[in-house]
Amino acid sequence: MLEADVLLEKVGPMPLKCSIWVNFIFLLVLATATPANRAGGDEKVCTIHASKEVHMGSSFQIYCVFKKECNKLIYQNKVPLHYTSFNLTAVMSVVKLTQATTFTCKCHNHPEPCGTDITPGYPPQVPQNLTCVQEGELGNVKCTWKTGWETHIQTTSHLWVQGDPPVIYAGKTPSDGTHSALFPVPGAQEQFTVWVNVSNSLGSAVSAVLNFVLNDIVKPSKPNILKVECSSRHCLLHADKAQSIQLVEIWYRMDQGSWKPASFNHTNSSTSWTITSLYPYSLYTFQVRWKLSPARGLWSEWSKAEIMTGEEAPAAMVDAWYLEETTQLVEKPVTQLFWKELSKSKARGKILGYNVTVVDKRKEISSTFITHPRRNHSVACAFCNISIFAINSVGQSPARLIQLQHIASHQYTVSHKCLDNYTVALSWQRPANAPKLKEYLVEWYPAGRKPRLQWIRVEHHLNTTNITGLQPAECYDGAVIYLSPSGTKKVVFSDIATWQSAPQQGPECDATVKNNSVEVKWKEIPPEKRGGCLINYTVYLQDLGGKMKRYGTSERKYTITGLALGQRYKVWVSAWTKAGEGPKGRERNIATPSGMLSAEKPLALVVSVGVAVFLTCLFLLCICQFSSVQRRLSRCCHCLMPSIVPDPANSKWAKECASEKGEMKLHLYLSDSSMSEEEPDTVEVQELPQEKLKREIVPTEGGRHSVSNLSVQKQEHHIPSSPYQPTTTSSYLKSFSHESSSSDNTQDSRSTDLTVEYISTHGVLSGEEEDDDDENENFFPCPTSPFLDPLMSVGGKLTLDTVKIDCSDFLDFT
């Protein structure tokens, strides 16, 4: 070692105020040592002088001695460090070093540096908790101790055992952080004295001295549990006996419950122990340790074992309830039955399933086995009796009996108050006949999701309860059920939430346009996006100009009216909770129809109807040109005519004529345009029998017609034959011109040049006013049909030959 190194070791860390004198002395020493180093031919360009380990947080100096003048470079963990140079020596000051650091010195043009690693640390503390144990009656002695804080530097510990000289055993550091050492028991020695010495470069420490006797520290090996046999209520533990054990201690617990002790004093060779008062079908943990005797040695280490106890039949009834289906059919009503899972203490085994038995009104019985873990069943009845029990491998539980019936509504109220930890306190009114109540049942479920039904039962003398375990931002509905022997009633509550936020999603809407209105419908927001209880919706309508209208509603549809025709709009919907409004849903683009298109619809309808009517009429006119169609239509029209044709002979003037022997003179005023103020001429009209009228009218000079006496057979020869024979007799009116010689002459005595004109009844009626009593006695002309061909061609002056028509064929269609 160089003289400088020896000097540094003796001096050690020192205050900075002494650095001037130290540097001066150190430089003198280096001046004498430098030539020797040059003679040695060291390849490094420098030498660094510093302690490898220092106190944590201390300040000190480091010296680098160079072999030649050069451009010096000093680094602290590769970071350039400021230094003070004295000829070939560089001095660096380090302040409060708290972590391992590397210091490096080198010349600028020389690649080989010199350096050192300095680690701060602590001196060791005094060892604590020195204990020694003999492992078995013939085993070695193991001593353990604690060394205190971490020194951060290399530290050694040794166990000293008193002797002449003392025996030293090196300590080991197990994984648990303690230090230990083993030494054998020499011969028959029973008393020992031991201590621990701990040291490092910064200091050393010695523990207190421990004196012991082997009988006090002997510790038997831990029990070896061979097997555990259990029934439903007790367990038997078996272990091998390798040593003379007199005292046994057992601790046990069910599942993760509290530990319970059990002690056994063994004076014989028994190695089995029984633990009683256990619960069926439960996981038990057993810990066993033992001791050589109550007054000798130490307790052994624990041995551990786990096992399930046996099963028993379930001890409690299944808690079941039901919900009425609101959408059930009248013919086949359906009720949803729910039940809770039995606790382990009540199930007393692994539940295999549930047996549901239904007895309807007709006393018909049906049983269904529901496998575990399903706990619901649909029952196709609304008024029936149900029994349900759980089954395990040993037996079944007592049956729960439920009478399904309609649950009427109470007029009471339910109030609630939100508490901490997502809990709601409910309170309700007690009925007047409260002593007759069996109990209350409080049911609740997330809004719209009845399959997640939950319920609790409350004693009849209480009217409050707490609902726990509610999910935040979830809306709940429910009811308080009053159970009594006389019937079941309920009070419904809704919209209960422990904590709410604005909805995280908007409703998805659909829009249907009808002329100038639009119907907007939307689906419900998913439950996990609602944020609580939805209380309202807002429908937004925006036109192309950006003008927006809002419409509020509590339902999931809304109709907007009064829209402008031929316009485009955007529509969307948002939802509300008590915490605020959620984001808008997806927008829908809509467009109302134009006014022209709306007006064209009725116009097109009118045109279509007109074309259809025209084509129908045209078709009827075409088919009516056929004679067979005409005859059939005439027969149909004949049914509409009166069955009796009035006879002109029954009229008043005809009776007067008959009283005068068949003839009667009527004075008619023939209208003439040239005789407006003059008195009209008198026209004599004579009523003749039908036989006399059947004569041939022969034209004479001046356009007149003469009546010739023809037989009836001759007249019928000129008339087309008809399958119908005339049966109706009629009379005609004969007009005599002023050329007639005398009105008193009979028809047989008149000459052929007598002018005869036929006067229609219309002319007579138009010229005279008759009383209302004579309206039924007027002459009715022969009915005609528009579908028949004309029977005569009228041209020029109307004559008797033209007017004389036999209507008997037309009327005789019956």
mmCIF file of C-alpha atoms in Angstrom, residues 307-510:
data_model
loop_
_atom_site.group_PDB
_atom_site.id
_atom_site.type_symbol
_atom_site.label_atom_id
_atom_site.label_comp_id
_atom_site.label_asym_id
_atom_site.label_seq_id
_atom_site.Cartn_x
_atom_site.Cartn_y
_atom_site.Cartn_z
ATOM 1 C CA ILE A 307 -62.018 -31.516 5.195
ATOM 2 C CA MET A 308 -65.782 -31.265 4.522
ATOM 3 C CA THR A 309 -68.246 -32.671 7.004
ATOM 4 C CA GLY A 310 -71.051 -34.989 5.839
ATOM 5 C CA GLU A 311 -74.511 -33.953 4.524
ATOM 6 C CA GLU A 312 -77.934 -33.938 6.159
ATOM 7 C CA ALA A 313 -81.402 -33.274 4.809
ATOM 8 C CA PRO A 314 -82.182 -29.528 4.400
ATOM 9 C CA ALA A 315 -83.411 -28.044 7.650
ATOM 10 C CA ALA A 316 -85.492 -25.060 6.423
ATOM 11 C CA MET A 317 -88.255 -24.355 3.916
ATOM 12 C CA VAL A 318 -87.460 -22.687 0.645
ATOM 13 C CA ASP A 319 -88.376 -18.995 0.640
ATOM 14 C CA ALA A 320 -90.584 -18.613 -2.466
ATOM 15 C CA TRP A 321 -92.744 -15.871 -3.976
ATOM 16 C CA TYR A 322 -94.566 -15.206 -7.250
ATOM 17 C CA LEU A 323 -95.412 -12.443 -9.701
ATOM 18 C CA GLU A 324 -98.567 -12.084 -11.755
ATOM 19 C CA GLU A 325 -98.031 -11.718 -15.488
ATOM 20 C CA THR A 326 -99.590 -8.511 -16.794
ATOM 21 C CA THR A 327 -99.659 -9.798 -20.398
ATOM 22 C CA GLN A 328 -101.207 -13.158 -19.583
ATOM 23 C CA LEU A 329 -103.956 -14.641 -21.728
ATOM 24 C CA VAL A 330 -107.391 -15.074 -20.238
ATOM 25 C CA GLU A 331 -107.597 -18.684 -21.360
ATOM 26 C CA LYS A 332 -104.182 -19.679 -20.020
ATOM 27 C CA PRO A 333 -102.948 -17.313 -17.301
ATOM 28 C CA VAL A 334 -99.286 -17.612 -16.349
ATOM 29 C CA THR A 335 -97.658 -16.918 -12.982
ATOM 30 C CA GLN A 336 -93.895 -16.644 -12.495
ATOM 31 C CA LEU A 337 -92.682 -18.478 -9.379
ATOM 32 C CA PHE A 338 -89.350 -17.476 -7.802
ATOM 33 C CA TRP A 339 -87.440 -18.845 -4.811
ATOM 34 C CA LYS A 340 -84.206 -18.157 -2.965
ATOM 35 C CA GLU A 341 -81.210 -20.408 -2.574
ATOM 36 C CA LEU A 342 -80.860 -21.948 0.865
ATOM 37 C CA SER A 343 -77.850 -20.902 2.918
ATOM 38 C CA LYS A 344 -75.195 -23.537 3.599
ATOM 39 C CA SER A 345 -76.240 -23.886 7.192
ATOM 40 C CA LYS A 346 -79.855 -24.530 6.113
ATOM 41 C CA ALA A 347 -79.115 -26.578 3.014
ATOM 42 C CA ARG A 348 -76.860 -28.994 4.995
ATOM 43 C CA GLY A 349 -75.570 -30.409 1.738
ATOM 44 C CA LYS A 350 -75.290 -29.847 -1.982
ATOM 45 C CA ILE A 351 -78.725 -28.948 -3.373
ATOM 46 C CA LEU A 352 -79.453 -31.087 -6.414
ATOM 47 C CA GLY A 353 -82.729 -29.455 -7.392
ATOM 48 C CA TYR A 354 -86.216 -28.340 -6.400
ATOM 49 C CA ASN A 355 -89.536 -30.154 -6.705
ATOM 50 C CA VAL A 356 -92.539 -27.966 -7.647
ATOM 51 C CA THR A 357 -96.029 -29.472 -7.285
ATOM 52 C CA VAL A 358 -99.122 -27.668 -8.637
ATOM 53 C CA VAL A 359 -102.715 -28.528 -7.619
ATOM 54 C CA ASP A 360 -105.333 -26.706 -9.725
ATOM 55 C CA LYS A 361 -109.044 -26.147 -9.107
ATOM 56 C CA ARG A 362 -109.952 -29.532 -10.560
ATOM 57 C CA LYS A 363 -107.627 -31.203 -8.053
ATOM 58 C CA GLU A 364 -105.263 -32.232 -10.836
ATOM 59 C CA ILE A 365 -101.685 -32.611 -9.607
ATOM 60 C CA SER A 366 -98.548 -31.989 -11.686
ATOM 61 C CA SER A 367 -94.961 -32.140 -10.406
ATOM 62 C CA THR A 368 -91.834 -30.664 -11.981
ATOM 63 C CA PHE A 369 -88.201 -31.129 -10.951
ATOM 64 C CA ILE A 370 -86.058 -28.014 -11.412
ATOM 65 C CA THR A 371 -82.310 -28.611 -11.371
ATOM 66 C CA HIS A 372 -80.041 -26.359 -9.326
ATOM 67 C CA PRO A 373 -79.035 -23.497 -9.693
ATOM 68 C CA ARG A 374 -82.169 -22.433 -11.603
ATOM 69 C CA ARG A 375 -84.652 -20.854 -9.189
ATOM 70 C CA ASN A 376 -87.732 -19.859 -11.203
ATOM 71 C CA HIS A 377 -90.625 -21.628 -12.871
ATOM 72 C CA SER A 378 -93.676 -20.631 -14.962
ATOM 73 C CA VAL A 379 -96.986 -21.959 -13.652
ATOM 74 C CA ALA A 380 -99.911 -22.037 -16.106
ATOM 75 C CA CYS A 381 -102.562 -20.973 -13.632
ATOM 76 C CA ALA A 382 -103.602 -17.912 -11.668
ATOM 77 C CA PHE A 383 -105.588 -19.584 -8.870
ATOM 78 C CA CYS A 384 -103.982 -22.799 -7.627
ATOM 79 C CA ASN A 385 -101.928 -24.239 -4.782
ATOM 80 C CA ILE A 386 -98.183 -24.797 -5.076
ATOM 81 C CA SER A 387 -95.726 -26.664 -2.865
ATOM 82 C CA ILE A 388 -91.955 -26.504 -3.324
ATOM 83 C CA PHE A 389 -89.071 -28.195 -1.477
ATOM 84 C CA ALA A 390 -85.301 -28.569 -1.989
ATOM 85 C CA ILE A 391 -83.553 -31.920 -2.438
ATOM 86 C CA ASN A 392 -79.961 -33.012 -1.680
ATOM 87 C CA SER A 393 -78.282 -36.426 -1.654
ATOM 88 C CA VAL A 394 -79.646 -37.252 1.824
ATOM 89 C CA GLY A 395 -83.220 -35.950 1.828
ATOM 90 C CA GLN A 396 -85.567 -33.045 1.200
ATOM 91 C CA SER A 397 -86.507 -29.875 3.009
ATOM 92 C CA PRO A 398 -89.914 -29.110 4.517
ATOM 93 C CA ALA A 399 -92.370 -28.038 1.828
ATOM 94 C CA ARG A 400 -93.295 -24.399 1.328
ATOM 95 C CA LEU A 401 -97.035 -24.015 0.538
ATOM 96 C CA ILE A 402 -98.194 -21.056 -1.570
ATOM 97 C CA GLN A 403 -101.754 -20.272 -2.596
ATOM 98 C CA LEU A 404 -101.724 -18.357 -5.863
ATOM 99 C CA GLN A 405 -104.388 -15.676 -5.984
ATOM 100 C CA HIS A 406 -104.965 -12.230 -7.398
ATOM 101 C CA ILE A 407 -103.286 -9.551 -5.277
ATOM 102 C CA ALA A 408 -105.545 -6.545 -4.825
ATOM 103 C CA SER A 409 -104.228 -3.006 -4.384
ATOM 104 C CA HIS A 410 -104.230 -1.113 -1.098
ATOM 105 C CA GLN A 411 -104.885 2.604 -0.902
ATOM 106 C CA TYR A 412 -101.953 3.106 1.480
ATOM 107 C CA THR A 413 -98.689 4.854 0.634
ATOM 108 C CA VAL A 414 -95.025 3.898 0.816
ATOM 109 C CA SER A 415 -92.303 6.443 1.548
ATOM 110 C CA HIS A 416 -88.574 5.987 1.105
ATOM 111 C CA LYS A 417 -85.324 7.690 2.061
ATOM 112 C CA CYS A 418 -81.912 7.135 0.508
ATOM 113 C CA LEU A 419 -79.115 6.215 2.923
ATOM 114 C CA ASP A 420 -75.390 5.673 2.529
ATOM 115 C CA ASN A 421 -73.819 2.584 0.926
ATOM 116 C CA TYR A 422 -76.579 2.344 -1.705
ATOM 117 C CA THR A 423 -79.298 1.585 0.845
ATOM 118 C CA VAL A 424 -82.930 2.739 0.867
ATOM 119 C CA ALA A 425 -85.110 2.916 3.978
ATOM 120 C CA LEU A 426 -88.782 2.069 3.318
ATOM 121 C CA SER A 427 -91.744 2.781 5.570
ATOM 122 C CA TRP A 428 -95.429 2.109 5.016
ATOM 123 C CA GLN A 429 -98.800 2.456 6.728
ATOM 124 C CA ARG A 430 -100.073 -0.210 9.050
ATOM 125 C CA PRO A 431 -103.666 -1.370 8.472
ATOM 126 C CA ALA A 432 -106.349 -1.067 11.138
ATOM 127 C CA ASN A 433 -106.430 -4.836 11.622
ATOM 128 C CA ALA A 434 -102.655 -5.158 12.017
ATOM 129 C CA PRO A 435 -102.854 -7.974 14.620
ATOM 130 C CA LYS A 436 -104.473 -10.197 11.979
ATOM 131 C CA LEU A 437 -101.494 -9.824 9.625
ATOM 132 C CA LYS A 438 -99.130 -12.758 9.321
ATOM 133 C CA GLU A 439 -96.230 -10.712 7.946
ATOM 134 C CA TYR A 440 -95.170 -8.198 5.291
ATOM 135 C CA LEU A 441 -93.257 -9.056 2.142
ATOM 136 C CA VAL A 442 -91.265 -6.293 0.429
ATOM 137 C CA GLU A 443 -90.365 -7.016 -3.195
ATOM 138 C CA TRP A 444 -88.223 -4.971 -5.599
ATOM 139 C CA TYR A 445 -86.603 -5.377 -9.016
ATOM 140 C CA PRO A 446 -84.881 -3.174 -11.625
ATOM 141 C CA ALA A 447 -87.487 -1.274 -13.643
ATOM 142 C CA GLY A 448 -88.652 -3.394 -16.567
ATOM 143 C CA ARG A 449 -86.682 -6.484 -15.474
ATOM 144 C CA LYS A 450 -88.922 -8.569 -13.242
ATOM 145 C CA PRO A 451 -86.814 -11.763 -13.576
ATOM 146 C CA ARG A 452 -84.309 -10.048 -11.226
ATOM 147 C CA LEU A 453 -86.897 -10.026 -8.460
ATOM 148 C CA GLN A 454 -85.706 -9.806 -4.837
ATOM 149 C CA TRP A 455 -87.709 -9.758 -1.626
ATOM 150 C CA ILE A 456 -87.477 -9.836 2.144
ATOM 151 C CA ARG A 457 -90.028 -10.764 4.805
ATOM 152 C CA VAL A 458 -90.831 -8.360 7.655
ATOM 153 C CA GLU A 459 -92.584 -9.264 10.896
ATOM 154 C CA HIS A 460 -96.156 -8.069 11.278
ATOM 155 C CA HIS A 461 -95.418 -5.674 14.179
ATOM 156 C CA LEU A 462 -92.907 -3.685 12.072
ATOM 157 C CA ASN A 463 -93.578 -1.229 9.251
ATOM 158 C CA THR A 464 -90.052 -0.243 8.220
ATOM 159 C CA THR A 465 -87.143 -2.008 6.559
ATOM 160 C CA ASN A 466 -83.911 -1.262 4.715
ATOM 161 C CA ILE A 467 -83.217 -2.455 1.173
ATOM 162 C CA THR A 468 -79.482 -2.962 0.760
ATOM 163 C CA GLY A 469 -77.229 -3.859 -2.130
ATOM 164 C CA LEU A 470 -78.907 -1.597 -4.693
ATOM 165 C CA GLN A 471 -76.853 -0.748 -7.735
ATOM 166 C CA PRO A 472 -75.975 2.926 -8.337
ATOM 167 C CA ALA A 473 -77.589 4.642 -11.328
ATOM 168 C CA GLU A 474 -80.281 1.930 -11.366
ATOM 169 C CA CYS A 475 -84.050 2.533 -11.167
ATOM 170 C CA TYR A 476 -86.125 0.149 -9.063
ATOM 171 C CA ASP A 477 -89.836 -0.676 -8.801
ATOM 172 C CA GLY A 478 -91.523 -2.809 -6.182
ATOM 173 C CA ALA A 479 -94.347 -3.259 -3.717
ATOM 174 C CA VAL A 480 -95.146 -3.924 -0.070
ATOM 175 C CA ILE A 481 -97.326 -7.058 0.229
ATOM 176 C CA TYR A 482 -99.748 -7.386 3.150
ATOM 177 C CA LEU A 483 -100.094 -11.111 3.929
ATOM 178 C CA SER A 484 -103.092 -12.081 6.034
ATOM 179 C CA PRO A 485 -105.399 -15.130 6.279
ATOM 180 C CA SER A 486 -108.278 -13.137 4.780
ATOM 181 C CA GLY A 487 -106.415 -12.187 1.617
ATOM 182 C CA THR A 488 -103.345 -10.590 0.071
ATOM 183 C CA LYS A 489 -103.021 -6.923 -0.844
ATOM 184 C CA LYS A 490 -100.148 -4.728 -1.953
ATOM 185 C CA VAL A 491 -98.998 -1.128 -2.151
ATOM 186 C CA VAL A 492 -96.872 -0.399 -5.216
ATOM 187 C CA PHE A 493 -93.869 1.951 -5.270
ATOM 188 C CA SER A 494 -91.670 2.942 -8.235
ATOM 189 C CA ASP A 495 -88.789 5.133 -9.426
ATOM 190 C CA ILE A 496 -86.436 4.512 -6.492
ATOM 191 C CA ALA A 497 -82.732 5.130 -7.046
ATOM 192 C CA THR A 498 -79.893 5.592 -4.559
ATOM 193 C CA TRP A 499 -77.750 7.700 -6.900
ATOM 194 C CA GLN A 500 -78.486 9.091 -10.367
ATOM 195 C CA SER A 501 -76.665 10.715 -13.247
ATOM 196 C CA ALA A 502 -77.714 12.094 -16.607
ATOM 197 C CA PRO A 503 -78.323 9.377 -19.236
ATOM 198 C CA GLN A 504 -75.197 8.319 -21.095
ATOM 199 C CA GLN A 505 -77.057 7.576 -24.344
ATOM 200 C CA GLY A 506 -79.942 9.083 -26.294
ATOM 201 C CA PRO A 507 -82.995 7.130 -27.521
ATOM 202 C CA GLU A 508 -82.964 5.701 -31.056
ATOM 203 C CA CYS A 509 -86.047 7.148 -32.767
ATOM 204 C CA ASP A 510 -88.057 6.381 -35.911
#
